[in-house]
Short mmCIF file of C-alpha atoms in Angstrom, two decimals:
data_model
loop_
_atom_site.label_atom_id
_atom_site.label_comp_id
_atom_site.label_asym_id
_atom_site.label_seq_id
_atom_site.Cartn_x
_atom_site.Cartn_y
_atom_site.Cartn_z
CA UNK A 1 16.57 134.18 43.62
CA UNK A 2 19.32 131.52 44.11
CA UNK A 3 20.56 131.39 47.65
CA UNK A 4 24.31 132.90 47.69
CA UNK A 5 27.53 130.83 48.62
CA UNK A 6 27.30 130.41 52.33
CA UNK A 7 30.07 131.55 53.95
CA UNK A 8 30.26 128.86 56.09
CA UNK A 9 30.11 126.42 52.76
CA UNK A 10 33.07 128.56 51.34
CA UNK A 11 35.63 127.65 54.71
CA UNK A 12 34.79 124.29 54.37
CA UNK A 13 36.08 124.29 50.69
CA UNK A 14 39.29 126.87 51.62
CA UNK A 15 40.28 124.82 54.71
CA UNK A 16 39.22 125.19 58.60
CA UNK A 17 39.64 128.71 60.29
CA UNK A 18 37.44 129.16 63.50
CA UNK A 19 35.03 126.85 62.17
CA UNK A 20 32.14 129.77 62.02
CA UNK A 21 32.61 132.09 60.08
CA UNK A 22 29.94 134.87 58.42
CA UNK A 23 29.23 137.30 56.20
CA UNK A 24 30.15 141.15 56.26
CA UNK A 25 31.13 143.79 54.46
CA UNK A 26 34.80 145.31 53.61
CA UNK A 27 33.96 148.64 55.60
CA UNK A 28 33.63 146.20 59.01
CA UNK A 29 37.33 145.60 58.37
CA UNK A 30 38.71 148.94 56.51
CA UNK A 31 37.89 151.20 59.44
CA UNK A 32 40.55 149.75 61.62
CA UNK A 33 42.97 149.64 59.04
CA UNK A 34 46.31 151.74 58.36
CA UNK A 35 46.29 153.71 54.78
CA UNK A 36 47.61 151.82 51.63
CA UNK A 37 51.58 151.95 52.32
CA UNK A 38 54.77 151.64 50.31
CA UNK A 39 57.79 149.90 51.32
CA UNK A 40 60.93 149.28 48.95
CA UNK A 41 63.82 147.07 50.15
CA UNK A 42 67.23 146.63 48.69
CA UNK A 43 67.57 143.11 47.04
CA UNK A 44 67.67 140.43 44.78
CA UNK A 45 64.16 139.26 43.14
CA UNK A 46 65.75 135.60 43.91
CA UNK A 47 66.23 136.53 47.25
CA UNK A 48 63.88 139.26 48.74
CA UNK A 49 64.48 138.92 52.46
CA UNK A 50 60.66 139.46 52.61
CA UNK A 51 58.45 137.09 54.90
CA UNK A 52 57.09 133.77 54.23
CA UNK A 53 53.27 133.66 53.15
CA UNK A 54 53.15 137.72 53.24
CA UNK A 55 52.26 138.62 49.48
CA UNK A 56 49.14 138.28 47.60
CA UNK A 57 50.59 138.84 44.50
CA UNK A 58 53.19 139.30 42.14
CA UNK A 59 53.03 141.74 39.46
CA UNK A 60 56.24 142.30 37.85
CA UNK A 61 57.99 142.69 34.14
CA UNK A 62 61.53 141.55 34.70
CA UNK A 63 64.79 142.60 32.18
CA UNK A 64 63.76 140.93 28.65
CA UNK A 65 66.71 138.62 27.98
CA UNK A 66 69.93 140.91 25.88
CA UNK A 67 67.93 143.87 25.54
CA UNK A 68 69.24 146.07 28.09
CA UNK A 69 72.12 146.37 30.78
CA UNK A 70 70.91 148.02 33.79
CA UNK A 71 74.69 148.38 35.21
CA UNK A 72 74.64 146.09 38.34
CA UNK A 73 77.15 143.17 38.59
CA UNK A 74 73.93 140.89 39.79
CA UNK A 75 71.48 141.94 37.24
CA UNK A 76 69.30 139.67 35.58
CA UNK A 77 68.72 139.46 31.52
CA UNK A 78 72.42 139.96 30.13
CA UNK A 79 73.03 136.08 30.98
CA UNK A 80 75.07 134.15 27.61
CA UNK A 81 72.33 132.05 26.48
CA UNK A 82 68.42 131.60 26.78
CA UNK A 83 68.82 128.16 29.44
CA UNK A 84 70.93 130.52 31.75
CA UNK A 85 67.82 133.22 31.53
CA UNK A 86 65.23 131.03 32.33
CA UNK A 87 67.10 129.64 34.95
CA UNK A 88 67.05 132.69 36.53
CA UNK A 89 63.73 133.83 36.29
CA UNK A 90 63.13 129.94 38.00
CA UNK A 91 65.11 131.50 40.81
CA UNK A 92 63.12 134.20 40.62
CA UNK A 93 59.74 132.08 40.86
CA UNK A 94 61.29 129.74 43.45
CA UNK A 95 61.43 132.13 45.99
CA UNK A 96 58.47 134.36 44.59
CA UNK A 97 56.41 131.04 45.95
CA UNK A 98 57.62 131.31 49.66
CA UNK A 99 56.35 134.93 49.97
CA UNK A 100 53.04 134.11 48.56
CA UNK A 101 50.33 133.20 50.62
CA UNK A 102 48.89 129.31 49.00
CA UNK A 103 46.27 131.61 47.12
CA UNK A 104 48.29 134.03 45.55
CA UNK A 105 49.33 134.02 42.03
CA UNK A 106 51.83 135.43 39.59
CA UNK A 107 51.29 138.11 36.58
CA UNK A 108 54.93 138.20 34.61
CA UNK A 109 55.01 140.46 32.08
CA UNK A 110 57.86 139.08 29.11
CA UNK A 111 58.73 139.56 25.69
CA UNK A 112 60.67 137.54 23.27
CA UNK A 113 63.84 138.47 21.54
CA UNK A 114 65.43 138.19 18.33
CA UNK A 115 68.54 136.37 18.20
CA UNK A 116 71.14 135.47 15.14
CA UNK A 117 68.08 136.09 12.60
CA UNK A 118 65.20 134.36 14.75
CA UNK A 119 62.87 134.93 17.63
CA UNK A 120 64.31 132.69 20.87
CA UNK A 121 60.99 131.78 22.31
CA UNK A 122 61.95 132.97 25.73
CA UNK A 123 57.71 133.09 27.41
CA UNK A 124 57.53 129.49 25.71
CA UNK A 125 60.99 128.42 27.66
CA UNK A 126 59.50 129.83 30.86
CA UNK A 127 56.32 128.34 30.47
CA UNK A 128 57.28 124.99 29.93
CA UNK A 129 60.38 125.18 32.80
CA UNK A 130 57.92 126.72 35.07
CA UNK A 131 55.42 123.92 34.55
CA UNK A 132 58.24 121.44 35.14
CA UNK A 133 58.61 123.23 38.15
CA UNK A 134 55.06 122.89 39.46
CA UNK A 135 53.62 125.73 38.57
CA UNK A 136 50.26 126.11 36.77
CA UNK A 137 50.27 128.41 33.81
CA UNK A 138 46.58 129.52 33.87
CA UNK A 139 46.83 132.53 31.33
CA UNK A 140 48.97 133.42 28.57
CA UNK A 141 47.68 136.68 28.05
CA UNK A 142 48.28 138.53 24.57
CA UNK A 143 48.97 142.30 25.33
CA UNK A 144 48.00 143.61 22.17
CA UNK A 145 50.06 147.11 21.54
CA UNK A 146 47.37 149.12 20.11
CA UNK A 147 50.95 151.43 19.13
CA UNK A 148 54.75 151.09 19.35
CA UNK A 149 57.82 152.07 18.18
CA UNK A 150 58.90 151.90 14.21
CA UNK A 151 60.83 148.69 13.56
CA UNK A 152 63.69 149.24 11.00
CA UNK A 153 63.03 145.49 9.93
CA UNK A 154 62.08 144.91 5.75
CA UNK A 155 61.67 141.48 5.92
CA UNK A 156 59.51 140.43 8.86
CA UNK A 157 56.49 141.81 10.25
CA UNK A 158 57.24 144.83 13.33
CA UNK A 159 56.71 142.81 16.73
CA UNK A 160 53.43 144.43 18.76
CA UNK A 161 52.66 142.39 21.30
CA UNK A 162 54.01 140.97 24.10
CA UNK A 163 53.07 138.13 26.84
CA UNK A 164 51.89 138.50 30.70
CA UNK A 165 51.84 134.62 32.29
CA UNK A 166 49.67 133.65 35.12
CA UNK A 167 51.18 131.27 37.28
CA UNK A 168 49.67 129.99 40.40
CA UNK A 169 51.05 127.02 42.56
CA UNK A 170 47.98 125.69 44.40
CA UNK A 171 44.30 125.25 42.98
CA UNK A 172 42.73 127.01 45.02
CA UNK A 173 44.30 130.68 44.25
CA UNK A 174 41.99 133.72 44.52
CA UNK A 175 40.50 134.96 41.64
CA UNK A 176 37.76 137.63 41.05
CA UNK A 177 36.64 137.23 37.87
CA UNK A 178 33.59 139.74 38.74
CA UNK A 179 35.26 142.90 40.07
CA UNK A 180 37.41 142.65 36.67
CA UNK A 181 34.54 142.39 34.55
CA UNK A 182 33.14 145.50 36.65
CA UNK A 183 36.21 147.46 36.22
CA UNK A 184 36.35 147.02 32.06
CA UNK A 185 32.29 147.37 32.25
CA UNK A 186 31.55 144.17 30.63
CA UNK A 187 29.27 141.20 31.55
CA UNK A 188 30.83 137.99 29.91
CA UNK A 189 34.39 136.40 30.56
CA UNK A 190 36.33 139.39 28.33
CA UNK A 191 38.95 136.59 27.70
CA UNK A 192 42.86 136.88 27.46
CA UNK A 193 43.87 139.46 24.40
CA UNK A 194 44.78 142.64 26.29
CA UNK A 195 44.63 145.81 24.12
CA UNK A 196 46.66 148.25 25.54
CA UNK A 197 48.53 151.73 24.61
CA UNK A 198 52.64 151.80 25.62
CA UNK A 199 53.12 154.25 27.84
CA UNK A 200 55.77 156.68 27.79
CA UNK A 201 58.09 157.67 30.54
CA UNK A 202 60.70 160.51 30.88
CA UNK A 203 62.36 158.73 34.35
CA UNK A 204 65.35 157.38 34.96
CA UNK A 205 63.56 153.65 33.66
CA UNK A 206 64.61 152.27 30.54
CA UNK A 207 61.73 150.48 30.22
CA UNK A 208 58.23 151.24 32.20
CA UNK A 209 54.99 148.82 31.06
CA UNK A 210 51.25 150.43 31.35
CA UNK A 211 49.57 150.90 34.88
CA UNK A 212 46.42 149.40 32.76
CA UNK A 213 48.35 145.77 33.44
CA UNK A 214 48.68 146.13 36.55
CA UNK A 215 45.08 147.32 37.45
CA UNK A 216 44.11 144.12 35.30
CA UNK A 217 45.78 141.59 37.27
CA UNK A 218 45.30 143.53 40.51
CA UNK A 219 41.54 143.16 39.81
CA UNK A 220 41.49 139.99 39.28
CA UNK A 221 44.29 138.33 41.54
CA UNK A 222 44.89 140.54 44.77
CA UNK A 223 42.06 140.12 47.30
CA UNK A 224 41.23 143.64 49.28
CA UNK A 225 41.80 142.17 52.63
CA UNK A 226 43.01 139.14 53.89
CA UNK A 227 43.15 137.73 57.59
CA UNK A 228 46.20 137.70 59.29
CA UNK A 229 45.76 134.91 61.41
CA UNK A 230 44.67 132.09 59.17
CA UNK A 231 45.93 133.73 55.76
CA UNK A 232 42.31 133.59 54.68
CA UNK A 233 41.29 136.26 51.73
CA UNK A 234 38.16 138.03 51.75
CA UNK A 235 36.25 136.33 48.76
CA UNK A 236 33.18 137.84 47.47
CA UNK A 237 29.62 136.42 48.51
CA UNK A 238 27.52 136.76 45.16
CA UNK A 239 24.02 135.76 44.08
CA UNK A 240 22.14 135.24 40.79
CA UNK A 241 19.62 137.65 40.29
CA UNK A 242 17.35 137.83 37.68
CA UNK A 243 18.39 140.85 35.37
CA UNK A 244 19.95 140.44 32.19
CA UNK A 245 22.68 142.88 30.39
CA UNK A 246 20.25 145.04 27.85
CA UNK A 247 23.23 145.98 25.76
CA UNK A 248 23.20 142.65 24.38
CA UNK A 249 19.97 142.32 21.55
CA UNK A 250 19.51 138.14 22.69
CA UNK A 251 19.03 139.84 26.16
CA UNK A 252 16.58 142.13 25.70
CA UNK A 253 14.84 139.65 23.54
CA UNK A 254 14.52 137.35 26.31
CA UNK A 255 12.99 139.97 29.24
CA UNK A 256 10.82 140.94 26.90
CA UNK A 257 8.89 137.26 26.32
CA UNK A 258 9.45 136.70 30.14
CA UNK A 259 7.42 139.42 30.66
CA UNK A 260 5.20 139.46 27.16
CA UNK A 261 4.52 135.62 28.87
CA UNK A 262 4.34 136.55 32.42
CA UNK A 263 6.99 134.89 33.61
CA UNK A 264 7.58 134.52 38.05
CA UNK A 265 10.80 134.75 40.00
CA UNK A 266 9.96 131.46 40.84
CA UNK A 267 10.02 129.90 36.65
CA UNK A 268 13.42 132.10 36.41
CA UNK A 269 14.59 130.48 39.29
CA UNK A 270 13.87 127.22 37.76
CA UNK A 271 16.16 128.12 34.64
CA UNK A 272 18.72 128.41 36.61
CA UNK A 273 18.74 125.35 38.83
CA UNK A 274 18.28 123.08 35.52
CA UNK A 275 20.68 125.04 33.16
CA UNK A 276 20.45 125.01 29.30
CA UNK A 277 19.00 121.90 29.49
CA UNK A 278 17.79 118.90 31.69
CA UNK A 279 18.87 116.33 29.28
CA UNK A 280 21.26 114.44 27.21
CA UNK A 281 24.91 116.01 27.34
CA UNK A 282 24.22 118.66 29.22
CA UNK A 283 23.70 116.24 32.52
CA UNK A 284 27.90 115.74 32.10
CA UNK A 285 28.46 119.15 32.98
CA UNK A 286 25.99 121.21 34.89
CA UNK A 287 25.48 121.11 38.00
CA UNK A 288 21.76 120.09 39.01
CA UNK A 289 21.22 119.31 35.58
CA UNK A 290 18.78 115.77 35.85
CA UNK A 291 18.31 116.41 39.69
CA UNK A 292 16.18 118.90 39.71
CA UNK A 293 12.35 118.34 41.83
CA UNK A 294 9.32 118.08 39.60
CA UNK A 295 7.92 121.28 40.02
CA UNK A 296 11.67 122.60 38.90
CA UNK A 297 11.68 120.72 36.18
CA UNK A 298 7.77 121.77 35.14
CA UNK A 299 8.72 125.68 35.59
CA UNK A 300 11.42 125.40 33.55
CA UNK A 301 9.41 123.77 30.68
CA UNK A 302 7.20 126.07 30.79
CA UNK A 303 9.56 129.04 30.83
CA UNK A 304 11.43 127.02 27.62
CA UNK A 305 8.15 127.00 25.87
CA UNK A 306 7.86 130.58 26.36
CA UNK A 307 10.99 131.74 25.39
CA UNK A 308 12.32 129.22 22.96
CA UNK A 309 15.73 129.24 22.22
CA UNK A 310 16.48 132.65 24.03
CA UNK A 311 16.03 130.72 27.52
CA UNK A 312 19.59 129.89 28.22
CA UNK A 313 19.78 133.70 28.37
CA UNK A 314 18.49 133.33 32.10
CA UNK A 315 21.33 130.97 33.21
CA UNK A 316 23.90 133.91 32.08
CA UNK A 317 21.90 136.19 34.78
CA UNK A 318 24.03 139.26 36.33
CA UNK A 319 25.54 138.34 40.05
CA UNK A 320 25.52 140.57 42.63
CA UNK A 321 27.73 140.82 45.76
CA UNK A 322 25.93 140.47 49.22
CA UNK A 323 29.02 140.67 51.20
CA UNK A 324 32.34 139.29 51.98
CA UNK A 325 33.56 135.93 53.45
CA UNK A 326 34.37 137.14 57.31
CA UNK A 327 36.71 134.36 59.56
CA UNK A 328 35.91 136.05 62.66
CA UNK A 329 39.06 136.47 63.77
CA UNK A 330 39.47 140.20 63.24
CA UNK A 331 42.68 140.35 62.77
CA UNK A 332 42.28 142.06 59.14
CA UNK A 333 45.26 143.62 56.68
CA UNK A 334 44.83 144.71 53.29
CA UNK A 335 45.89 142.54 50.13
CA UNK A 336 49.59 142.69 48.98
CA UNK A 337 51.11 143.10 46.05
CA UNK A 338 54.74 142.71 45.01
CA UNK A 339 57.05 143.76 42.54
CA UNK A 340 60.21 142.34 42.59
CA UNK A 341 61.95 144.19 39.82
CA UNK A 342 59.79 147.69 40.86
CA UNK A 343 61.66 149.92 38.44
CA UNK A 344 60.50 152.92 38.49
CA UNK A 345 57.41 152.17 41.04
CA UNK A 346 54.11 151.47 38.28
CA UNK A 347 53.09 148.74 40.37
CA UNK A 348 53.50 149.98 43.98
CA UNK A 349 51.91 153.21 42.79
CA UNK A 350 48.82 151.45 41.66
CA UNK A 351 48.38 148.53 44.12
CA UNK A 352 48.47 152.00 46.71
CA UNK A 353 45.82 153.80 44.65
CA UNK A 354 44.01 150.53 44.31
CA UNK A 355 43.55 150.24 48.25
CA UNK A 356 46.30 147.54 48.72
CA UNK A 357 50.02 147.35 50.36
CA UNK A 358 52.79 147.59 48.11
CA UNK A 359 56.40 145.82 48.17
CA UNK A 360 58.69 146.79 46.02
CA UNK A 361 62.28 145.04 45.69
CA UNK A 362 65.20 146.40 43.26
CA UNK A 363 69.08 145.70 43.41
CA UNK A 364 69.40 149.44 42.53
CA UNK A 365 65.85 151.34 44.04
CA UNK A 366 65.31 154.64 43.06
CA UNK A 367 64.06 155.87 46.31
CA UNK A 368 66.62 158.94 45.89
CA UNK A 369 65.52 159.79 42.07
CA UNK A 370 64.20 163.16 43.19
CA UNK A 371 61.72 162.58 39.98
CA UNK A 372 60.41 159.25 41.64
CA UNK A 373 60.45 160.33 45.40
CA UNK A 374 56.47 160.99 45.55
CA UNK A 375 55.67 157.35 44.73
CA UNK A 376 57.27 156.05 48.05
#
């Protein structure tokens, strides 16, 4: 098999930390730490009060722009037009990026409104001001209401979807692309159209989104520990084995000439250090494509022969984790996750079940709601 990331490799890419570093697994760390925790602090989303560089992520769905008043002098969403809006949720991401730790990103859940006879384009106006800003929009993920609410409307279609925007500021944000294929059960990239049922909620919150969003962008954003001293997350160590997903027919097809044609570890491991191919285009985007030693190169002809066109199957080979990036400095905390417009508490709740910390920040909390009182 293909030797994993080092994790010495991987600190030289994230930055220095103690110079060595290993390989261990998140047990070495979760025995010494605290359970998953709560806290909710009165405030502002534009000014949280909350620590420099202490939050992993942010998971949030602020006020849609003149949908609701929430009855707080301060309140975001009832502003008079759509510039003063975004303006404010640019507040809002301003100071969003001081809590955040350099890899931590942003999940905003938003939805567009209908104003004098037309939609406003409030996510566009975000995007593009948040962009202007410096931020990176890496997603704009559809969530596809698989139900809703009837729509009195006769002459336009009823609205069932909405928008969640990943923003990061710096390149090199985490992202664990394999624990959220894990957690939906899939094997390929499942790709940015989000079906998901409303929820409904009898609380004191006008307006609750699914838990199912916020285990999504949990899973893939918000590492399970992180170092305190160098601000370091925990990034998962995987190799390339050589097992394919049998669900898919292309799959199957392919172990079964590997092994109708007695195919080695060692020719598989050759399809995956030359890719799809050794030649022509491909050499302008794979790695080790045209680089590869002779006897790589022969293996891999061979295995094409064999397998015609179901070899590229082989380079799509399941990964397996063999441990986490460790920066020796055992000073260990789980991953963070804020919400800076926590409602009702959907994301604390989760990010606790989940096996992180959760922040939650509110101009009104509803710590007292004797309905709500279990989830801090």
């Amino acid at each position: 098999m293909q030797e994993p990331v080092r994790a010495q490799d991987q600190a030289i890419q994230d930055g220095p930390t103690l110079g060595l570093v290993g390989i261990s697994d998140l047990d070495t760390w979760s025995s010494k730490l605290p359970a998953p925790s709560t806290r909710v602090v009165t405030g502002d989303a534009r000014e949280t009060g909350l620590d420099a560089n202490s939050v992993d992520v942010v998971v949030t769905s602020p006020p849609y722009w003149q949908k609701r008043d929430y009855g707080h002098p301060d309140q975001i969403g009832l502003e008079s037009t759509p510039e003063a809006f975004v303006s404010s949720i640019l507040d809002c991401l301003t100071e969003w990026r001081r809590v955040l730790r350099p890899s931590g990103s942003v999940f905003m859940n938003i939805g567009d409104t209908y104003f004098k006879r037309s939609l406003v384009g409030i996510p566009g106006r975000i995007e593009a001001a948040a962009v202007d800003a410096g931020w990176s929009i890496r997603n704009r993920i559809i969530w596809a209401k698989t139900g809703g609410m009837p729509e009195p409307a006769k002459n336009r279609l009823a609205n069932r979807h909405e928008y969640i925007i990943h923003l990061t500021y710096k390149p090199t944000y985490y992202y664990d692309l394999q624990a959220y294929q894990e957690y939906l059960g899939v094997s390929a990239n499942p790709g940015d159209v989000w079906m998901i049922e409303p929820e409904r909620d009898m609380s004191a919150h006008l307006a609750p989104y699914p838990r199912e969003i916020v285990r999504r962008a949990i899973s893939l954003a918000c590492p399970p520990q992180v170092c305190l001293a160098c601000g370091k997350p925990r990034k998962r160590v995987t190799e390339r084995t050589d097992q394919l997903d049998p669900a898919r027919p292309q799959a199957r097809r392919a172990m079964e000439l590997a092994k109708q044609h007695r195919l080695t570890p060692e020719h598989i491991r050759a399809i995956q250090a030359t890719g799809v191919s050794d030649v022509g285009k491909a050499t302008k985007f794979q790695n080790g494509t045209g680089r590869n030693s002779q006897e790589v190169q022969r293996l891999a002809a061979e295995a094409k022969a064999a397998l015609g066109g179901y070899f590229r199957e082989f380079t799509f080979a399941k990964r397996e984790t063999v441990g986490w990036t460790d920066c020796g400095h055992n000073s260990g905390a789980r991953g963070t996750v804020l919400d800076p417009f926590v409602g009702t508490g959907t994301t604390a709740k989760v990010a606790v079940d989940m096996g992180r910390d959760a922040v939650g920040v509110d101009l009104k909390p509803l710590m007292n709601d004797p309905s709500l009182s279990a989830l801090f």
